Coordinates of C-alpha atoms in Angstrom, one line a residue:
M691 CA 11.6 -9.9 3.9
R692 CA 9.5 -10.5 0.8
W693 CA 6.1 -10.8 2.2
C694 CA 4.5 -10.8 -1.1
S695 CA 6.5 -13.7 -2.3
V696 CA 5.6 -15.8 0.7
I697 CA 1.9 -15.2 0.6
L698 CA 1.9 -15.7 -3.3
L699 CA 3.7 -19.1 -2.8
M700 CA 1.4 -20.4 -0.1
A701 CA -1.6 -19.3 -2.1
T702 CA -0.9 -20.5 -5.5
N703 CA -1.4 -24.1 -6.4
N704 CA 1.0 -24.5 -9.3
E705 CA 3.8 -23.2 -7.4
S706 CA 3.6 -24.4 -4.0
S707 CA 5.1 -27.8 -4.8
K708 CA 8.3 -26.2 -5.5
F709 CA 8.8 -24.9 -1.9
N710 CA 8.9 -26.5 1.4
L711 CA 5.8 -25.4 3.3
L712 CA 7.5 -25.5 6.6
N713 CA 10.3 -23.2 5.4
I714 CA 7.8 -20.8 3.9
A715 CA 5.8 -20.7 7.1
G716 CA 9.0 -20.1 9.1
R717 CA 9.7 -17.2 6.8
L718 CA 6.2 -15.8 7.2
V719 CA 6.1 -16.0 11.2
R720 CA 9.7 -15.0 11.9
P721 CA 9.3 -11.4 11.7
Y722 CA 6.3 -11.3 13.8
R723 CA 6.9 -14.3 16.0
K724 CA 5.8 -12.7 19.3
H725 CA 2.4 -11.6 17.9
F726 CA 1.7 -15.2 16.4
V727 CA 2.7 -16.8 19.9
I728 CA 0.2 -14.6 21.6
L729 CA -2.4 -15.5 19.0
L730 CA -1.7 -19.2 19.3
A731 CA -1.9 -19.0 23.1
V732 CA -5.2 -17.2 23.0
S733 CA -6.6 -19.8 20.4
L734 CA -5.5 -22.6 22.5
L735 CA -7.3 -21.3 25.7
Q736 CA -10.4 -20.7 23.4
S737 CA -10.2 -24.2 22.1
V738 CA -9.8 -25.8 25.5
L739 CA -12.7 -23.9 26.9
T740 CA -15.0 -24.9 23.9
A741 CA -13.8 -28.5 24.2
S742 CA -14.9 -28.4 28.0
T743 CA -18.3 -27.4 26.8
I744 CA -18.5 -30.3 24.4
L745 CA -17.4 -32.6 27.2
L746 CA -20.2 -31.4 29.4
I747 CA -22.9 -32.3 26.8
A748 CA -22.7 -36.2 27.5
P749 CA -23.2 -36.0 31.4
L750 CA -26.0 -33.2 30.9
T751 CA -27.9 -35.4 28.5
E752 CA -27.5 -38.4 30.7
L753 CA -28.8 -36.7 33.8
M754 CA -31.6 -35.1 31.8
M755 CA -32.7 -38.3 30.1
A756 CA -32.4 -40.8 32.8
G757 CA -32.4 -38.8 36.0
G758 CA -28.9 -40.3 37.0
S759 CA -30.6 -43.8 37.4
E760 CA -28.6 -45.5 34.6
K761 CA -25.0 -46.4 34.8
P762 CA -23.0 -43.1 34.1
G763 CA -20.8 -42.7 31.1
R764 CA -17.0 -42.2 31.0
V765 CA -17.3 -38.4 31.2
L766 CA -19.9 -38.3 33.9
S767 CA -18.0 -41.0 36.0
A768 CA -14.8 -38.9 35.7
L769 CA -16.6 -35.7 36.9
Q770 CA -18.3 -37.6 39.9
F771 CA -15.0 -39.0 40.8
L772 CA -13.2 -35.7 40.8
A773 CA -16.1 -34.1 42.7
G774 CA -16.3 -37.0 45.2
Y775 CA -12.5 -36.5 45.9
A776 CA -13.3 -33.0 46.7
G777 CA -16.4 -33.7 48.8
I778 CA -18.9 -32.3 46.3
E779 CA -21.9 -34.0 44.9
I780 CA -22.5 -33.2 41.3
G781 CA -26.1 -32.5 40.1
I782 CA -27.7 -31.4 37.0
A783 CA -27.8 -27.7 38.3
H784 CA -24.0 -27.6 38.9
L785 CA -23.5 -28.9 35.2
F786 CA -25.9 -26.3 33.8
I787 CA -24.2 -23.4 35.7
A788 CA -20.7 -24.7 34.7
F789 CA -22.0 -25.1 30.8
G790 CA -23.5 -21.6 30.9
L791 CA -20.2 -20.0 32.7
L792 CA -18.0 -21.8 30.1
T793 CA -20.1 -20.7 27.1
L794 CA -19.9 -17.1 28.3
L795 CA -16.1 -17.4 28.8
V796 CA -15.7 -18.9 25.4
G797 CA -17.5 -15.8 23.9
L798 CA -15.2 -13.3 25.9
V799 CA -12.1 -15.1 24.8
S800 CA -13.4 -15.3 21.1
V801 CA -13.7 -11.4 21.3
W802 CA -10.1 -11.2 22.6
S803 CA -9.0 -13.7 19.9
R804 CA -10.7 -11.4 17.3
Y805 CA -9.0 -8.5 18.7
V806 CA -5.6 -10.2 18.6
V807 CA -6.1 -11.2 14.8
L808 CA -7.0 -7.7 13.9
K809 CA -4.2 -6.4 15.9
I810 CA -1.7 -8.5 13.9
K811 CA -3.3 -7.7 10.6
F812 CA -3.0 -4.0 10.9
F813 CA 0.3 -4.2 12.6
V814 CA 1.6 -6.2 9.5
L815 CA -0.4 -3.8 7.1
V816 CA 1.3 -0.8 8.4
D817 CA 4.6 -2.3 8.1
L818 CA 3.9 -3.4 4.6
Q819 CA 2.8 0.1 3.6
A820 CA 5.6 1.7 5.2
N821 CA 8.2 -0.6 3.5
T822 CA 6.4 -0.3 0.2
M823 CA 6.3 3.4 0.3
K824 CA 9.9 3.3 1.2
Q825 CA 10.8 1.2 -1.8
F826 CA 8.8 3.4 -4.2
L827 CA 10.6 6.6 -3.0
S828 CA 14.0 5.0 -3.3
A829 CA 13.4 4.3 -6.8
S830 CA 14.6 6.8 -9.6
Y831 CA 12.1 9.3 -11.1
S832 CA 11.5 6.9 -14.1
F833 CA 9.6 4.7 -11.8
F834 CA 6.8 7.3 -11.4
S835 CA 6.8 8.7 -14.9
S836 CA 6.0 5.2 -16.5
G837 CA 2.3 6.3 -16.8
E838 CA 1.0 3.7 -14.2
V839 CA -0.6 6.1 -11.8
G840 CA -3.9 4.2 -11.5
K841 CA -1.8 1.0 -10.6
L842 CA 0.2 2.8 -8.0
L843 CA -2.8 4.5 -6.5
N844 CA -5.0 1.5 -6.4
S845 CA -2.1 -0.6 -4.8
F846 CA -2.0 1.8 -1.9
Q847 CA -5.8 2.3 -1.8
K848 CA -6.9 -1.4 -2.0
E849 CA -4.3 -3.8 -2.9
L850 CA -2.1 -3.5 0.0
D851 CA -5.2 -3.8 2.2
K852 CA -5.9 -7.1 0.5
L853 CA -2.4 -8.1 1.6
G854 CA -3.3 -7.3 5.1
D855 CA -6.5 -9.3 4.6
T856 CA -4.5 -12.2 3.1
L857 CA -2.3 -12.4 6.3
G858 CA -5.4 -12.1 8.5
L859 CA -6.9 -15.0 6.5
L860 CA -3.7 -17.1 6.8
V861 CA -4.1 -16.6 10.6
V862 CA -7.7 -17.5 10.3
M863 CA -6.9 -20.7 8.5
L864 CA -4.3 -21.6 11.2
V865 CA -6.4 -20.8 14.1
S866 CA -9.7 -22.4 12.7
S867 CA -7.8 -25.5 11.6
F868 CA -6.4 -25.7 15.0
Q869 CA -9.7 -25.3 16.6
A870 CA -11.5 -27.7 14.4
I871 CA -8.9 -30.3 15.2
I872 CA -9.5 -29.8 18.8
Y873 CA -13.3 -30.1 18.5
L874 CA -13.1 -33.3 16.4
T875 CA -10.4 -34.9 18.6
I876 CA -13.1 -35.5 21.5
P877 CA -15.7 -37.5 19.2
A878 CA -12.6 -39.2 17.5
I879 CA -11.4 -40.4 20.8
L880 CA -14.7 -41.4 22.3
F881 CA -16.5 -42.4 18.9
P882 CA -13.9 -43.0 16.3
R883 CA -16.0 -44.9 13.8
L884 CA -18.6 -42.2 13.9
T885 CA -16.2 -39.5 13.3
F886 CA -14.5 -41.3 10.6
E887 CA -17.9 -41.7 8.7
F888 CA -18.5 -38.0 9.2
L889 CA -15.2 -36.9 7.7
V890 CA -15.7 -39.3 4.6
V891 CA -19.4 -38.3 4.0
G892 CA -18.5 -34.7 4.5
A893 CA -15.6 -34.8 2.1
I894 CA -17.7 -36.4 -0.6
F895 CA -20.4 -33.8 -0.2
S896 CA -18.1 -30.9 -0.1
M897 CA -15.9 -31.8 -3.2
P898 CA -18.1 -29.7 -5.6
L899 CA -17.6 -26.6 -3.5
L900 CA -13.7 -27.2 -3.3
L901 CA -13.7 -27.1 -7.2
L902 CA -15.2 -23.5 -7.2
R903 CA -12.0 -22.0 -5.8
R904 CA -10.7 -22.3 -9.2
W905 CA -12.7 -19.3 -10.2
S906 CA -11.4 -17.2 -7.4
F907 CA -8.1 -16.4 -9.1
R908 CA -9.9 -15.3 -12.4
F909 CA -12.5 -13.1 -10.4
G910 CA -9.8 -11.6 -8.2
Q911 CA -7.8 -10.8 -11.4
E912 CA -10.9 -9.1 -12.8
S913 CA -11.2 -7.2 -9.5
T914 CA -7.7 -5.9 -9.4
F915 CA -7.7 -4.7 -13.0
T916 CA -11.0 -3.0 -12.9
A917 CA -10.0 -1.3 -9.4
N918 CA -6.7 0.1 -11.3
Q919 CA -8.8 1.6 -14.1
V920 CA -11.2 3.2 -11.6
A921 CA -8.3 4.7 -9.4
K922 CA -6.7 5.9 -12.8
I923 CA -9.8 7.9 -13.9
L924 CA -10.7 9.2 -10.6
H925 CA -7.3 10.7 -10.4
E926 CA -7.5 12.1 -13.8
N927 CA -11.0 13.6 -13.0
L928 CA -9.9 15.4 -9.8
T929 CA -6.7 16.7 -10.9
S930 CA -8.0 18.1 -14.1
A931 CA -11.4 19.4 -12.7
K932 CA -10.7 22.9 -14.1
L933 CA -10.0 21.6 -17.5
I934 CA -13.0 19.3 -17.5
I935 CA -15.4 22.1 -16.5
S936 CA -13.8 24.6 -18.8
F937 CA -14.4 22.3 -21.7
G938 CA -17.9 21.3 -20.5
Q939 CA -16.8 17.7 -20.4
Q940 CA -18.5 16.9 -17.0
Q941 CA -21.1 14.5 -18.4
A942 CA -18.3 12.7 -20.5
S943 CA -16.0 12.5 -17.4
R944 CA -18.8 11.2 -15.3
T945 CA -19.8 8.6 -17.8
R946 CA -16.3 7.4 -18.1
Y947 CA -15.8 7.1 -14.5
L948 CA -19.2 5.4 -14.1
T949 CA -18.4 2.8 -16.8
E950 CA -15.4 1.7 -15.1
L951 CA -17.0 1.7 -11.7
I952 CA -19.8 -0.6 -13.0
L953 CA -17.2 -3.1 -14.4
H954 CA -15.5 -3.0 -11.0
S955 CA -18.6 -3.5 -9.2
K956 CA -19.5 -6.5 -11.3
A957 CA -16.2 -8.1 -10.9
A958 CA -16.2 -7.4 -7.0
V959 CA -19.8 -8.8 -6.8
R960 CA -18.7 -12.0 -8.7
F961 CA -15.7 -12.4 -6.3
G962 CA -17.6 -11.7 -3.1
T963 CA -20.5 -14.0 -4.0
L964 CA -18.1 -16.8 -4.7
T965 CA -16.0 -16.6 -1.6
A966 CA -18.9 -16.0 0.6
G967 CA -20.9 -18.8 -0.9
V968 CA -18.2 -21.3 -0.4
N969 CA -18.6 -20.9 3.2
L970 CA -22.3 -20.3 3.4
L971 CA -22.8 -23.6 1.3
F972 CA -20.1 -25.5 3.2
V973 CA -21.9 -25.3 6.7
P974 CA -25.1 -26.7 5.5
V975 CA -23.6 -29.2 3.3
G976 CA -21.5 -30.4 6.3
S977 CA -24.6 -30.3 8.7
V978 CA -26.4 -32.7 6.1
A979 CA -23.5 -35.1 6.1
A980 CA -23.7 -35.0 10.0
I981 CA -27.1 -35.6 10.2
I982 CA -26.9 -38.8 7.7
V983 CA -24.0 -40.1 9.9
I984 CA -26.0 -39.7 13.2
Y985 CA -29.1 -41.2 11.6
R986 CA -27.3 -44.3 10.4
S987 CA -25.8 -44.7 13.7
M988 CA -29.1 -44.6 15.8
G989 CA -29.7 -48.2 15.5
D990 CA -26.1 -49.1 16.8
I991 CA -25.0 -49.3 20.4
F992 CA -24.4 -45.6 20.8
S993 CA -26.3 -44.1 23.7
L994 CA -28.3 -40.8 23.1
S995 CA -25.6 -38.9 25.2
A996 CA -22.9 -40.0 22.7
L997 CA -24.9 -39.2 19.8
A998 CA -25.6 -35.7 21.2
T999 CA -21.8 -35.1 22.2
A1000 CA -20.8 -36.2 18.7
L1001 CA -23.5 -33.9 17.1
F1002 CA -22.5 -30.9 19.1
A1003 CA -18.9 -31.4 18.3
F1004 CA -19.6 -31.7 14.6
F1005 CA -21.7 -28.5 14.4
R1006 CA -19.0 -26.6 16.4
A1007 CA -16.4 -27.8 14.0
L1008 CA -18.3 -27.1 10.8
P1009 CA -18.3 -23.2 10.9
L1010 CA -14.5 -23.5 11.5
L1011 CA -13.8 -25.7 8.6
G1012 CA -16.0 -23.5 6.5
N1013 CA -13.8 -20.5 7.6
V1014 CA -10.7 -22.4 6.4
V1015 CA -12.3 -23.1 3.0
Q1016 CA -13.6 -19.6 2.5
A1017 CA -10.2 -18.2 3.7
K1018 CA -8.5 -20.4 1.1
A1019 CA -10.8 -19.1 -1.7
N1020 CA -10.0 -15.6 -0.7
I1021 CA -6.5 -16.1 -0.7
D1022 CA -6.5 -17.6 -4.4
G1023 CA -8.7 -14.5 -5.2
F1024 CA -6.2 -12.1 -3.6
V1025 CA -3.1 -13.5 -5.6
P1026 CA -3.5 -11.0 -8.4
A1027 CA -3.4 -8.2 -6.0
V1028 CA -0.2 -9.7 -4.4
Q1029 CA 1.3 -10.2 -7.8
Q1030 CA 0.7 -6.6 -8.6
V1031 CA 2.3 -5.2 -5.5
E1032 CA 5.3 -7.6 -5.8
E1033 CA 5.7 -6.5 -9.4
L1034 CA 5.7 -2.9 -8.5
Q1035 CA 8.2 -3.5 -5.5
D1036 CA 10.5 -5.5 -7.8
K1037 CA 10.2 -2.7 -10.5
A1038 CA 11.0 -0.1 -7.7
R1039 CA 14.0 -2.2 -6.6
S1040 CA 15.4 -2.7 -10.1
L1041 CA 15.0 1.2 -10.5
R1042 CA 16.5 2.1 -7.3
E1043 CA 18.4 5.4 -7.5
K1044 CA 22.2 4.8 -7.6
R1045 CA 23.8 7.3 -5.3
G1046 CA 27.4 8.3 -5.1
G1047 CA 29.2 8.7 -1.8
K1048 CA 30.8 12.1 -2.2
R1049 CA 28.8 14.9 -0.4
F1050 CA 27.9 18.1 -2.2
T1051 CA 28.0 21.4 -0.4
E1052 CA 28.2 24.1 -2.8
L1053 CA 29.1 24.6 -6.6
K1054 CA 32.6 26.4 -6.6
D1055 CA 33.6 26.2 -10.4
K1056 CA 31.1 24.8 -12.9
I1057 CA 28.7 22.0 -14.1
E1058 CA 30.1 20.5 -17.2
F1059 CA 28.1 18.6 -19.9
I1060 CA 30.4 16.5 -22.1
D1061 CA 28.8 14.8 -25.2
V1062 CA 25.6 13.8 -23.2
K1063 CA 23.0 11.8 -24.8
V1064 CA 19.6 10.9 -23.5
T1065 CA 16.8 8.6 -25.1
Y1066 CA 13.5 8.2 -23.5
P1067 CA 11.8 4.8 -23.2
N1068 CA 9.7 5.4 -26.4
G1069 CA 12.8 5.9 -28.5
V1070 CA 12.8 9.5 -28.8
R1071 CA 16.3 11.1 -28.5
A1072 CA 16.1 14.1 -26.0
L1073 CA 19.7 15.0 -26.0
D1074 CA 22.1 14.2 -28.8
G1075 CA 25.6 14.8 -27.9
V1076 CA 25.3 17.9 -25.7
S1077 CA 28.5 19.6 -24.5
F1078 CA 28.5 23.1 -22.5
S1079 CA 29.4 24.4 -19.1
I1080 CA 27.3 26.1 -16.5
P1081 CA 29.6 28.5 -14.8
S1082 CA 29.4 29.1 -10.9
R1083 CA 27.5 32.3 -9.8
K1084 CA 26.3 33.1 -13.1
I1085 CA 23.1 33.0 -14.8
T1086 CA 22.7 30.5 -17.7
A1087 CA 19.5 30.6 -19.8
L1088 CA 18.3 27.6 -21.9
M1089 CA 16.1 28.5 -24.8
G1090 CA 14.6 26.8 -27.8
R1091 CA 11.3 25.3 -29.1
S1092 CA 9.4 22.8 -27.1
G1093 CA 11.1 19.3 -27.1
S1094 CA 14.4 20.7 -27.8
G1095 CA 15.8 19.1 -24.6
K1096 CA 15.7 22.1 -22.1
T1097 CA 13.9 20.4 -19.4
T1098 CA 16.0 17.1 -19.9
I1099 CA 19.1 19.0 -19.0
A1100 CA 17.5 20.3 -15.8
D1101 CA 16.5 16.8 -15.1
V1102 CA 20.0 15.5 -15.7
I1103 CA 21.3 17.9 -13.3
L1104 CA 18.8 16.9 -10.7
G1105 CA 19.7 13.2 -11.3
L1106 CA 16.0 12.6 -12.4
T1107 CA 17.2 11.5 -15.8
I1108 CA 20.4 9.3 -16.3
P1109 CA 22.2 9.9 -19.5
D1110 CA 22.6 6.9 -21.9
D1111 CA 26.0 8.2 -22.9
G1112 CA 28.4 11.0 -22.1
D1113 CA 29.4 12.6 -18.8
V1114 CA 28.2 15.3 -16.4
Y1115 CA 30.9 16.7 -14.1
I1116 CA 30.2 19.0 -10.9
D1117 CA 33.4 20.9 -10.1
G1118 CA 35.5 18.2 -11.8
E1119 CA 33.5 15.3 -10.1
P1120 CA 31.4 12.9 -12.1
L1121 CA 27.7 13.2 -11.2
T1122 CA 27.5 9.5 -10.7
S1123 CA 30.0 9.9 -7.6
V1124 CA 28.1 12.7 -5.9
D1125 CA 25.5 11.8 -3.2
L1126 CA 22.3 12.9 -5.1
Q1127 CA 20.4 13.7 -1.9
S1128 CA 23.1 16.2 -0.6
L1129 CA 23.0 17.6 -4.2
R1130 CA 19.3 18.1 -4.4
R1131 CA 19.3 19.5 -0.7
R1132 CA 21.4 22.4 -2.1
I1133 CA 19.5 22.9 -5.4
G1134 CA 16.4 25.2 -5.4
Y1135 CA 14.0 23.7 -8.0
V1136 CA 11.0 25.6 -9.6
P1137 CA 9.2 23.2 -12.0
Q1138 CA 7.2 24.2 -15.1
E1139 CA 4.0 23.3 -13.6
D1140 CA 3.6 24.8 -10.1
F1141 CA 2.7 22.2 -7.4
L1142 CA 1.8 23.4 -4.1
F1143 CA 0.3 21.6 -1.1
N1144 CA -3.2 22.1 0.3
S1145 CA -1.9 23.8 3.4
T1146 CA -0.8 27.3 4.6
I1147 CA 1.6 29.6 2.9
R1148 CA 4.1 29.0 5.8
D1149 CA 3.8 25.3 5.6
N1150 CA 4.6 25.4 1.8
L1151 CA 7.6 27.4 2.3
L1152 CA 8.9 25.5 5.1
W1153 CA 8.3 22.1 3.2
G1154 CA 11.7 22.2 1.6
S1155 CA 13.5 24.1 4.5
P1156 CA 11.9 23.1 7.8
N1157 CA 14.3 25.0 9.9
A1158 CA 13.8 28.4 8.0
T1159 CA 13.0 31.3 10.5
D1160 CA 10.3 33.7 10.2
S1161 CA 12.5 36.5 9.2
R1162 CA 14.0 34.4 6.5
I1163 CA 10.6 33.6 5.2
R1164 CA 9.5 37.2 5.2
E1165 CA 12.7 38.3 3.5
T1166 CA 12.2 35.7 0.6
C1167 CA 8.5 36.8 0.4
D1168 CA 9.5 40.3 -0.1
L1169 CA 12.3 39.3 -2.7
V1170 CA 9.5 37.6 -4.7
N1171 CA 6.9 40.3 -4.3
I1172 CA 4.2 38.5 -2.2
N1173 CA 4.3 40.5 0.8
D1174 CA 1.5 42.7 -0.5
F1175 CA -0.7 39.7 -0.9
L1176 CA 0.2 38.6 2.5
A1177 CA -0.9 41.9 4.0
S1178 CA -4.1 41.7 2.3
R1179 CA -5.0 38.6 4.2
S1180 CA -5.8 38.5 7.9
E1181 CA -4.4 35.1 8.1
G1182 CA -0.8 36.3 6.5
L1183 CA 1.5 33.2 6.2
D1184 CA -1.3 31.0 7.8
F1185 CA -3.6 31.5 4.7
I1186 CA -4.6 28.1 3.4
I1187 CA -4.0 28.1 -0.4
G1188 CA -6.3 25.2 -1.3
D1189 CA -5.5 22.1 -3.4
R1190 CA -2.5 22.7 -5.7
G1191 CA -2.7 26.3 -4.7
S1192 CA -6.4 26.7 -6.2
R1193 CA -7.1 29.9 -4.1
L1194 CA -4.1 31.7 -5.6
S1195 CA -3.9 33.3 -9.0
G1196 CA -1.4 31.8 -11.6
G1197 CA 1.2 34.6 -10.9
Q1198 CA 0.8 34.2 -7.1
R1199 CA 1.4 30.4 -7.3
Q1200 CA 4.5 30.9 -9.5
R1201 CA 5.8 33.4 -7.0
L1202 CA 5.2 31.1 -4.1
S1203 CA 7.0 28.4 -5.8
I1204 CA 10.1 30.6 -6.4
A1205 CA 10.0 31.6 -2.9
R1206 CA 9.8 28.0 -1.7
A1207 CA 13.0 27.3 -3.7
L1208 CA 14.8 30.4 -2.4
V1209 CA 14.0 30.0 1.4
K1210 CA 16.4 27.1 1.6
K1211 CA 19.3 29.4 0.5
P1212 CA 20.4 27.0 -2.5
S1213 CA 23.8 26.9 -4.0
I1214 CA 22.1 26.1 -7.5
L1215 CA 18.8 27.5 -8.6
V1216 CA 16.9 25.6 -11.4
L1217 CA 14.1 27.5 -12.8
D1218 CA 11.8 26.2 -15.5
E1219 CA 9.9 29.1 -17.1
P1220 CA 10.0 31.1 -13.9
T1221 CA 8.2 34.2 -15.1
S1222 CA 5.6 32.6 -17.7
A1223 CA 2.6 33.6 -15.4
L1224 CA 3.8 36.9 -14.1
D1225 CA 2.9 40.3 -14.9
V1226 CA 5.3 42.8 -16.1
D1227 CA 5.8 44.5 -12.7
S1228 CA 6.4 41.1 -10.8
Q1229 CA 8.5 39.9 -13.6
S1230 CA 10.7 42.8 -13.3
R1231 CA 11.0 42.3 -9.6
I1232 CA 12.0 38.6 -10.1
S1233 CA 14.5 39.6 -12.5
D1234 CA 16.1 42.1 -10.3
A1235 CA 16.1 39.6 -7.5
L1236 CA 17.8 37.0 -9.7
K1237 CA 20.6 39.5 -10.8
I1238 CA 21.2 40.1 -7.0
L1239 CA 21.1 36.3 -6.2
A1240 CA 23.5 35.4 -9.1
K1241 CA 26.4 37.0 -6.9
E1242 CA 26.0 34.0 -4.6
V1243 CA 23.9 31.5 -6.3
T1244 CA 24.5 29.5 -9.8
I1245 CA 21.2 30.0 -11.6
L1246 CA 20.1 27.8 -14.5
M1247 CA 16.9 29.2 -16.4
I1248 CA 14.6 27.7 -19.0
A1249 CA 13.3 30.8 -20.6
H1250 CA 11.4 32.1 -23.6
R1251 CA 10.8 35.7 -22.7
P1252 CA 13.4 38.4 -23.9
E1253 CA 13.2 40.1 -20.7
T1254 CA 14.4 37.1 -18.8
I1255 CA 17.1 36.1 -21.2
A1256 CA 18.4 39.7 -21.1
I1257 CA 19.6 39.4 -17.6
S1258 CA 21.6 36.0 -18.3
D1259 CA 25.3 35.9 -18.5
Q1260 CA 25.1 32.9 -20.9
V1261 CA 22.4 31.8 -23.3
V1262 CA 22.5 28.3 -24.7
E1263 CA 20.1 27.7 -27.6
L1264 CA 18.9 24.1 -28.2
K1265 CA 17.3 22.6 -31.3
E1266 CA 16.1 19.0 -31.6
G1267 CA 18.3 17.8 -28.8
R1268 CA 21.5 19.8 -30.0
I1269 CA 23.2 22.8 -29.2
E1270 CA 22.5 25.6 -31.7
S1271 CA 24.6 28.3 -30.3
I1272 CA 26.0 29.6 -27.1
R1273 CA 26.6 33.3 -26.7

């Protein structure tokens, strides 16, 4: 169900004529029909109760002004008839008590109605966020490497919340319109000419306000764009805090963030003022229209009770009509947010990862590259006709200068990068026919930049292998030489390592990353510069461990250090995306 498309089509004027409104409303309500039925039932009850308070205005006014001596009006006559039938005599005290109880009941039902509206909004919001996250994580890695981190973050932090608000606003429009119709129906039946004049004068007076909504889209667009920039810079500042402090660039980073924050606040203030102002001005403008109509009718045959009833109904309907106008202005302003989320969803769907059906269990023979070519979106050729094999249960090292294509080869094996041309085979099966999820579950991967979670050592090790036992964890920790560190901490495996492992040294982070890859007992181990941050002793321990592991595990290493290359069974040297030598 494409919620974003539905909302966009309902909110955008220049597109709405192309679609049937009833069809769109049906698509909108269908997934959550139960919630909307409950909401409509509550709103109907609220409207009936409020309409009852309006009906009591006329008999109350008659009894107060005339003491009941004049001929009663239609409402009072009907009440007296019903009361007489029940053997009760209606007095002004009875009507006041009934009016007070109904008014209190209307307040309670209004709170209940608000609860139902919020429940629907957040139910749908959770559903939207869960589905959007599912779509994003079903996309290939190129979706995340497109350099739009700010847009992705802001979409989840604010723009999806706007979608939830938009759905809530649609409900407000529906309910407020329904209630306003109920409130205006009473004077329309009792005093049709008076009601018609009020609607005509009110429409004339409100016309300038309706034209203001054209600015809502523009201000909403500014708010969304500037929010993207704020989220982008916030992410950069927080993730590169060490670099910022080390370079002494705190003030420059603060200034950059503050500049974008001020721009966003200005856009948000303009948008908020416009949408709130429409409602704030609509009610007094409508009130003036009501007063003018009532004033013109004072010389007519209408009784004071009739005018009081009409005026009360008009003033109860005005805030509701104002809610409708404000909700529409908000929806117009939220269209850019809806567009952005939909664009990202469409992009994620277009980049959905293609997975073969053949399940991978272990590498028995080899991984073979045949004339593989990879070109990045910026036009740079990363691999240019690469052909070589990675034998099973051997250590293969990739070496070469930065940008020679080493990491790209690892990304191709992981299915993160899809070759433009050429073929990759795993035990004779094309990589495209292999289920990537089953392949990745059997690959231990250690990236060049260690990424650890702000949790315990145990949680980080279990992240890729939730069923690993404590004995397996400790065996792996001993293999990568971090048991001494664990022994020095009273918390042991429950030591919290901080954001991205900030409470660990570079070498400790690297060893923990290697341990995380080994805990899962992989069939293939991919290491990107696995010992770059290690001291001589730790590197020697890791090298010895890798030689033992190679009897059961296929190891692919991206390496520069001679000590690491020395333990390899095969060394593939790359230069500018081509194989220079294999030895």
